[in-house]
Every structure is written in structure tokens, then in C-alpha cells.
Amino acid sequence: MARQDQVLLLEPQHELKFRGPFSDVVNTTLKLANPTDRNVCFKVKTTAPRRYCVRPNSGVIDAGTSINVSVMLQPFDYDPNEKSKHKFMVQSMLAPPEMTDMEGVWKEAKPEELMDSKLRCVFELPAENEKTHHDLDANKMMSSNLLKSESSTLSMKSMSSTLDDGEVKKIMEECKRLQMEAQRLREENKQIREDDGLRMRKSNVMSSQHSSHSMVKEEVLSLRTVALIVLFFVVGVIIGKLVL
């Protein structure tokens, strides 16, 4: 008795394509769809089991559903003469009601209950012009990175050479002087605040003292503000020279 036609819908139907290079694992997907109103058992077999890893390689597809089977080709030395040797077969059969032992069902299945579809493997290598284009892109990227690195190095050298030792020394001395001046103003301000606290505790009712203390505070704060502005100006000049 002739076998039944395959009830599963395969995608792709006839070929499993693997695109190289084959120095690493190459994966392709086989979709199995069950358009019937019954569950279907399936198995995926290959003529080269050591070359492929198939997940899942067997199971049950529920009615009206589908699954994706991942077929992974293991790394190997490509030989054009082998491209027509590797083949796959998808075997299936209608699952019996209330199935509990799938392996037992396969063993007891009659030949006329089995359905199968065969697929051949196709190995594809990148075209020479694609490889050349990829190599050119890689070379361009490396050249661009080298140019950026050299440009950064040259800019750092030119930046450091814009100021001679004498100018650097003068600027550093000016910065130190401004820092000392700012420190002196901070100490004076601290002393004035301490004195102001003592005076406030001695006489809280004398408005004239409040007025004089406020004036002193404003003068000290003004001096401190001027010193900070000068310090920021000098720092800005240094940064401007370094950038230019």
C-alpha cells in the first residue's frame, strides 16, 4: 500500500541553505506547520548526523500550530564535492488519541501510516566581489582609526608647544599669588565674622553697629568676588592658549 502524502507544511520545502564561511557554526531554520485538526508526531533525520545539531529533532505538533526547528551545521573544511551528499528527511504520522509513549507509537507504526519529505543541503560561499568589498571596508576603517590616532597625538604635541617654559612659569606664579590672596581674604572674612559675632552678643540693640557691620561685610565680599573673578579670568586665559 502506498504511503500517505505529507500532511505537514515545510518551509523551505526542498532545500536547506547554509551560507559560509564554515569556520564557525552556521544556523538555518526549518518551519513545520500542522494545518490538520489532529496532532502530528514528527522526526527530523539526516544522512550526516555528526555534522548537524538539530533542535528539536522530534516531538508532537498540535493541531493548527507550527514549530521552528533549528538546524546547526558544525564547523568543517568545505569541500564542493560534498554539497550534494547531505540530505534531511522529515518523517511524520498522525498521533493516536491519548498517546502516552511516543517512542512506542513510532515502533508500532505501520509503513502506510508514515509520511516523509526530503530536503537537500545547499552550501553557499560569499561571492569574491563581496569578500573584496568587505576587505576594502575593513581597510578603510583601520586607516580611519590610524588617522584619528595620529591626529590626536599631533594635536596634543602642538598644544603643549604653544607655551614656552617662561610663560608657563609666569602663569603658575600668578595663579599661586591669586590663590594666596583669596586665602588671605577668606581669613579676614572669617575674623570679621568672629568679631561681628562678639559685637552682636554684646549689643543687640544698637542699630548703628548693625549698619557698620553690614558695610564691612559687603566690602569684604566685594574684595573676595573681585579676586575670584581675576582667578577665573587667568584660568580662562590658560585654557584658551592651550586650545589654540
Short mmCIF file of N, CA and C in Angstrom, two decimals, residues 58-163:
data_model
loop_
_atom_site.label_atom_id
_atom_site.label_comp_id
_atom_site.label_asym_id
_atom_site.label_seq_id
_atom_site.Cartn_x
_atom_site.Cartn_y
_atom_site.Cartn_z
N SER A 58 12.61 15.86 17.28
CA SER A 58 11.37 15.07 17.28
C SER A 58 10.39 15.71 18.25
N GLY A 59 9.12 15.28 18.13
CA GLY A 59 8.11 15.83 19.02
C GLY A 59 6.72 15.69 18.44
N VAL A 60 5.80 16.49 18.98
CA VAL A 60 4.41 16.48 18.54
C VAL A 60 4.00 17.92 18.22
N ILE A 61 3.38 18.11 17.06
CA ILE A 61 2.88 19.42 16.66
C ILE A 61 1.37 19.39 16.83
N ASP A 62 0.86 20.24 17.70
CA ASP A 62 -0.58 20.29 17.94
C ASP A 62 -1.33 20.74 16.70
N ALA A 63 -2.57 20.40 16.65
CA ALA A 63 -3.42 20.75 15.51
C ALA A 63 -3.47 22.26 15.31
N GLY A 64 -3.26 22.69 14.08
CA GLY A 64 -3.36 24.10 13.74
C GLY A 64 -2.21 24.95 14.22
N THR A 65 -1.09 24.35 14.64
CA THR A 65 0.05 25.12 15.12
C THR A 65 1.29 24.79 14.28
N SER A 66 2.39 25.41 14.62
CA SER A 66 3.65 25.17 13.92
C SER A 66 4.81 25.31 14.89
N ILE A 67 5.97 24.80 14.49
CA ILE A 67 7.19 24.93 15.29
C ILE A 67 8.35 25.26 14.36
N ASN A 68 9.40 25.83 14.94
CA ASN A 68 10.63 26.11 14.20
C ASN A 68 11.71 25.14 14.67
N VAL A 69 12.30 24.45 13.72
CA VAL A 69 13.39 23.51 14.01
C VAL A 69 14.70 24.20 13.63
N SER A 70 15.62 24.29 14.58
CA SER A 70 16.91 24.92 14.33
C SER A 70 17.91 23.85 13.89
N VAL A 71 18.48 24.05 12.70
CA VAL A 71 19.46 23.11 12.15
C VAL A 71 20.81 23.81 12.13
N MET A 72 21.75 23.31 12.95
CA MET A 72 23.06 23.95 13.09
C MET A 72 24.15 23.09 12.46
N LEU A 73 24.78 23.64 11.45
CA LEU A 73 25.89 22.97 10.77
C LEU A 73 27.17 23.26 11.54
N GLN A 74 27.87 22.20 11.94
CA GLN A 74 29.09 22.36 12.71
C GLN A 74 30.25 22.79 11.80
N PRO A 75 31.26 23.48 12.36
CA PRO A 75 32.39 23.95 11.55
C PRO A 75 33.11 22.78 10.86
N PHE A 76 33.52 22.99 9.61
CA PHE A 76 34.23 21.95 8.87
C PHE A 76 34.97 22.59 7.70
N ASP A 77 35.88 21.83 7.11
CA ASP A 77 36.60 22.28 5.92
C ASP A 77 35.73 22.04 4.70
N TYR A 78 35.32 23.09 4.07
CA TYR A 78 34.36 22.99 2.96
C TYR A 78 34.96 22.29 1.76
N ASP A 79 34.21 21.32 1.24
CA ASP A 79 34.59 20.58 0.04
C ASP A 79 33.41 20.65 -0.93
N PRO A 80 33.60 21.29 -2.10
CA PRO A 80 32.49 21.42 -3.05
C PRO A 80 31.90 20.08 -3.47
N ASN A 81 32.67 19.01 -3.39
CA ASN A 81 32.16 17.70 -3.80
C ASN A 81 31.15 17.14 -2.82
N GLU A 82 31.07 17.70 -1.62
CA GLU A 82 30.15 17.17 -0.61
C GLU A 82 28.78 17.84 -0.63
N LYS A 83 28.59 18.86 -1.43
CA LYS A 83 27.36 19.64 -1.32
C LYS A 83 26.10 18.85 -1.69
N SER A 84 26.23 17.77 -2.45
CA SER A 84 25.04 17.01 -2.84
C SER A 84 24.86 15.74 -2.00
N LYS A 85 25.76 15.52 -1.01
CA LYS A 85 25.68 14.30 -0.22
C LYS A 85 24.78 14.45 1.01
N HIS A 86 24.75 15.62 1.61
CA HIS A 86 23.99 15.80 2.84
C HIS A 86 22.52 16.01 2.52
N LYS A 87 21.68 15.23 3.19
CA LYS A 87 20.23 15.34 3.00
C LYS A 87 19.51 15.22 4.33
N PHE A 88 18.30 15.77 4.37
CA PHE A 88 17.45 15.67 5.54
C PHE A 88 16.11 15.04 5.15
N MET A 89 15.50 14.39 6.14
CA MET A 89 14.17 13.82 5.93
C MET A 89 13.31 14.16 7.14
N VAL A 90 12.12 14.69 6.84
CA VAL A 90 11.13 14.96 7.89
C VAL A 90 10.08 13.86 7.81
N GLN A 91 10.03 13.05 8.86
CA GLN A 91 9.09 11.93 8.92
C GLN A 91 7.97 12.29 9.89
N SER A 92 6.74 11.93 9.53
CA SER A 92 5.60 12.29 10.37
C SER A 92 4.53 11.21 10.32
N MET A 93 3.62 11.28 11.28
CA MET A 93 2.44 10.43 11.29
C MET A 93 1.41 11.05 12.23
N LEU A 94 0.16 10.74 11.98
CA LEU A 94 -0.91 11.26 12.83
C LEU A 94 -0.83 10.62 14.21
N ALA A 95 -0.86 11.44 15.23
CA ALA A 95 -0.76 10.93 16.59
C ALA A 95 -2.07 10.26 17.01
N PRO A 96 -1.98 9.08 17.62
CA PRO A 96 -3.21 8.43 18.09
C PRO A 96 -3.79 9.17 19.29
N PRO A 97 -5.11 9.01 19.51
CA PRO A 97 -5.73 9.68 20.68
C PRO A 97 -5.10 9.18 21.98
N GLU A 98 -4.97 10.09 22.94
CA GLU A 98 -4.47 9.76 24.28
C GLU A 98 -3.11 9.06 24.21
N MET A 99 -2.21 9.59 23.42
CA MET A 99 -0.88 9.00 23.29
C MET A 99 -0.07 9.28 24.55
N THR A 100 0.59 8.25 25.08
CA THR A 100 1.43 8.38 26.27
C THR A 100 2.89 8.04 25.99
N ASP A 101 3.15 7.16 25.06
CA ASP A 101 4.51 6.72 24.75
C ASP A 101 4.79 6.96 23.27
N MET A 102 5.49 8.09 22.97
CA MET A 102 5.71 8.43 21.57
C MET A 102 6.68 7.45 20.90
N GLU A 103 7.71 7.01 21.62
CA GLU A 103 8.66 6.06 21.04
C GLU A 103 7.96 4.73 20.71
N GLY A 104 7.06 4.32 21.59
CA GLY A 104 6.31 3.10 21.32
C GLY A 104 5.41 3.25 20.11
N VAL A 105 4.85 4.44 19.92
CA VAL A 105 4.00 4.68 18.76
C VAL A 105 4.80 4.58 17.47
N TRP A 106 6.03 5.10 17.48
CA TRP A 106 6.88 5.03 16.28
C TRP A 106 7.23 3.57 15.96
N LYS A 107 7.51 2.81 17.02
CA LYS A 107 7.90 1.41 16.79
C LYS A 107 6.75 0.58 16.25
N GLU A 108 5.54 0.89 16.68
CA GLU A 108 4.37 0.09 16.27
C GLU A 108 3.70 0.63 15.01
N ALA A 109 4.22 1.75 14.47
CA ALA A 109 3.57 2.35 13.30
C ALA A 109 3.72 1.47 12.07
N LYS A 110 2.69 1.40 11.27
CA LYS A 110 2.72 0.65 10.02
C LYS A 110 3.33 1.52 8.92
N PRO A 111 3.98 0.94 7.93
CA PRO A 111 4.60 1.73 6.86
C PRO A 111 3.64 2.67 6.16
N GLU A 112 2.39 2.24 5.98
CA GLU A 112 1.45 3.10 5.27
C GLU A 112 0.98 4.28 6.12
N GLU A 113 1.29 4.26 7.42
CA GLU A 113 0.92 5.38 8.28
C GLU A 113 1.97 6.47 8.31
N LEU A 114 3.16 6.16 7.79
CA LEU A 114 4.27 7.11 7.84
C LEU A 114 4.25 8.03 6.63
N MET A 115 4.61 9.26 6.85
CA MET A 115 4.74 10.26 5.78
C MET A 115 6.12 10.88 5.87
N ASP A 116 6.73 11.19 4.74
CA ASP A 116 8.07 11.78 4.80
C ASP A 116 8.27 12.79 3.68
N SER A 117 9.15 13.73 3.95
CA SER A 117 9.58 14.74 2.97
C SER A 117 11.09 14.82 3.04
N LYS A 118 11.73 14.98 1.90
CA LYS A 118 13.18 15.03 1.84
C LYS A 118 13.65 16.41 1.39
N LEU A 119 14.73 16.85 2.00
CA LEU A 119 15.35 18.13 1.66
C LEU A 119 16.84 17.91 1.44
N ARG A 120 17.39 18.59 0.48
CA ARG A 120 18.82 18.50 0.28
C ARG A 120 19.50 19.75 0.83
N CYS A 121 20.77 19.59 1.18
CA CYS A 121 21.53 20.70 1.74
C CYS A 121 22.29 21.43 0.64
N VAL A 122 22.27 22.74 0.73
CA VAL A 122 22.99 23.58 -0.23
C VAL A 122 23.95 24.47 0.55
N PHE A 123 25.22 24.39 0.16
CA PHE A 123 26.25 25.21 0.80
C PHE A 123 26.57 26.39 -0.12
N GLU A 124 26.55 27.58 0.46
CA GLU A 124 26.85 28.79 -0.32
C GLU A 124 28.02 29.52 0.31
N LEU A 125 28.96 29.93 -0.54
CA LEU A 125 30.08 30.74 -0.10
C LEU A 125 29.89 32.17 -0.58
N PRO A 126 30.35 33.17 0.19
CA PRO A 126 30.23 34.56 -0.26
C PRO A 126 30.95 34.74 -1.59
N ALA A 127 30.37 35.52 -2.48
CA ALA A 127 30.99 35.79 -3.77
C ALA A 127 32.30 36.53 -3.57
N GLU A 128 33.20 36.39 -4.54
CA GLU A 128 34.51 37.02 -4.44
C GLU A 128 34.40 38.53 -4.32
N ASN A 129 33.44 39.12 -5.09
CA ASN A 129 33.33 40.58 -5.02
C ASN A 129 32.83 41.04 -3.66
N GLU A 130 31.98 40.21 -2.98
CA GLU A 130 31.53 40.55 -1.63
C GLU A 130 32.68 40.50 -0.65
N LYS A 131 33.55 39.47 -0.79
CA LYS A 131 34.70 39.36 0.09
C LYS A 131 35.64 40.53 -0.12
N THR A 132 35.85 40.91 -1.41
CA THR A 132 36.73 42.04 -1.70
C THR A 132 36.17 43.32 -1.11
N HIS A 133 34.84 43.51 -1.26
CA HIS A 133 34.20 44.70 -0.72
C HIS A 133 34.34 44.74 0.80
N HIS A 134 34.18 43.59 1.44
CA HIS A 134 34.32 43.53 2.91
C HIS A 134 35.74 43.87 3.33
N ASP A 135 36.74 43.33 2.59
CA ASP A 135 38.13 43.63 2.92
C ASP A 135 38.43 45.12 2.74
N LEU A 136 37.87 45.73 1.68
CA LEU A 136 38.10 47.15 1.46
C LEU A 136 37.50 47.98 2.59
N ASP A 137 36.30 47.62 3.02
CA ASP A 137 35.67 48.34 4.13
C ASP A 137 36.50 48.21 5.40
N ALA A 138 37.04 47.02 5.65
CA ALA A 138 37.86 46.82 6.83
C ALA A 138 39.13 47.66 6.76
N ASN A 139 39.75 47.71 5.57
CA ASN A 139 40.96 48.51 5.41
C ASN A 139 40.67 49.99 5.60
N LYS A 140 39.52 50.46 5.06
CA LYS A 140 39.16 51.86 5.24
C LYS A 140 38.95 52.19 6.71
N MET A 141 38.32 51.29 7.43
CA MET A 141 38.07 51.53 8.85
C MET A 141 39.38 51.59 9.63
N MET A 142 40.31 50.69 9.32
CA MET A 142 41.60 50.69 10.00
C MET A 142 42.38 51.97 9.69
N SER A 143 42.36 52.40 8.42
CA SER A 143 43.05 53.62 8.03
C SER A 143 42.47 54.83 8.75
N SER A 144 41.12 54.88 8.83
CA SER A 144 40.46 56.00 9.52
C SER A 144 40.84 56.05 10.99
N ASN A 145 40.90 54.89 11.64
CA ASN A 145 41.28 54.85 13.05
C ASN A 145 42.72 55.30 13.25
N LEU A 146 43.61 54.88 12.34
CA LEU A 146 45.00 55.29 12.44
C LEU A 146 45.15 56.79 12.27
N LEU A 147 44.41 57.37 11.30
CA LEU A 147 44.49 58.81 11.07
C LEU A 147 43.98 59.58 12.29
N LYS A 148 42.88 59.09 12.89
CA LYS A 148 42.36 59.75 14.10
C LYS A 148 43.37 59.70 15.23
N SER A 149 44.02 58.55 15.39
CA SER A 149 45.00 58.41 16.46
C SER A 149 46.19 59.35 16.25
N GLU A 150 46.70 59.41 14.97
CA GLU A 150 47.82 60.29 14.68
C GLU A 150 47.44 61.74 14.87
N SER A 151 46.22 62.11 14.43
CA SER A 151 45.76 63.49 14.58
C SER A 151 45.67 63.89 16.05
N SER A 152 45.17 62.97 16.88
CA SER A 152 45.08 63.25 18.31
C SER A 152 46.45 63.45 18.93
N THR A 153 47.41 62.62 18.52
CA THR A 153 48.78 62.74 19.05
C THR A 153 49.40 64.06 18.65
N LEU A 154 49.24 64.44 17.37
CA LEU A 154 49.82 65.69 16.89
C LEU A 154 49.19 66.89 17.59
N SER A 155 47.87 66.86 17.80
CA SER A 155 47.21 67.98 18.46
C SER A 155 47.69 68.14 19.89
N MET A 156 47.95 67.03 20.58
CA MET A 156 48.48 67.11 21.94
C MET A 156 49.87 67.71 21.95
N LYS A 157 50.71 67.30 20.96
CA LYS A 157 52.07 67.84 20.89
C LYS A 157 52.04 69.34 20.60
N SER A 158 51.20 69.76 19.63
CA SER A 158 51.14 71.17 19.28
C SER A 158 50.57 72.00 20.42
N MET A 159 49.67 71.41 21.18
CA MET A 159 49.08 72.11 22.32
C MET A 159 50.12 72.40 23.39
N SER A 160 50.98 71.41 23.65
CA SER A 160 51.99 71.59 24.67
C SER A 160 53.10 72.52 24.23
N SER A 161 53.28 72.69 22.89
CA SER A 161 54.37 73.52 22.40
C SER A 161 53.95 74.97 22.22
N THR A 162 52.66 75.33 22.41
CA THR A 162 52.22 76.71 22.23
C THR A 162 52.76 77.63 23.32
N LEU A 163 53.03 77.10 24.48
CA LEU A 163 53.56 77.89 25.60
C LEU A 163 54.99 77.45 25.90
#
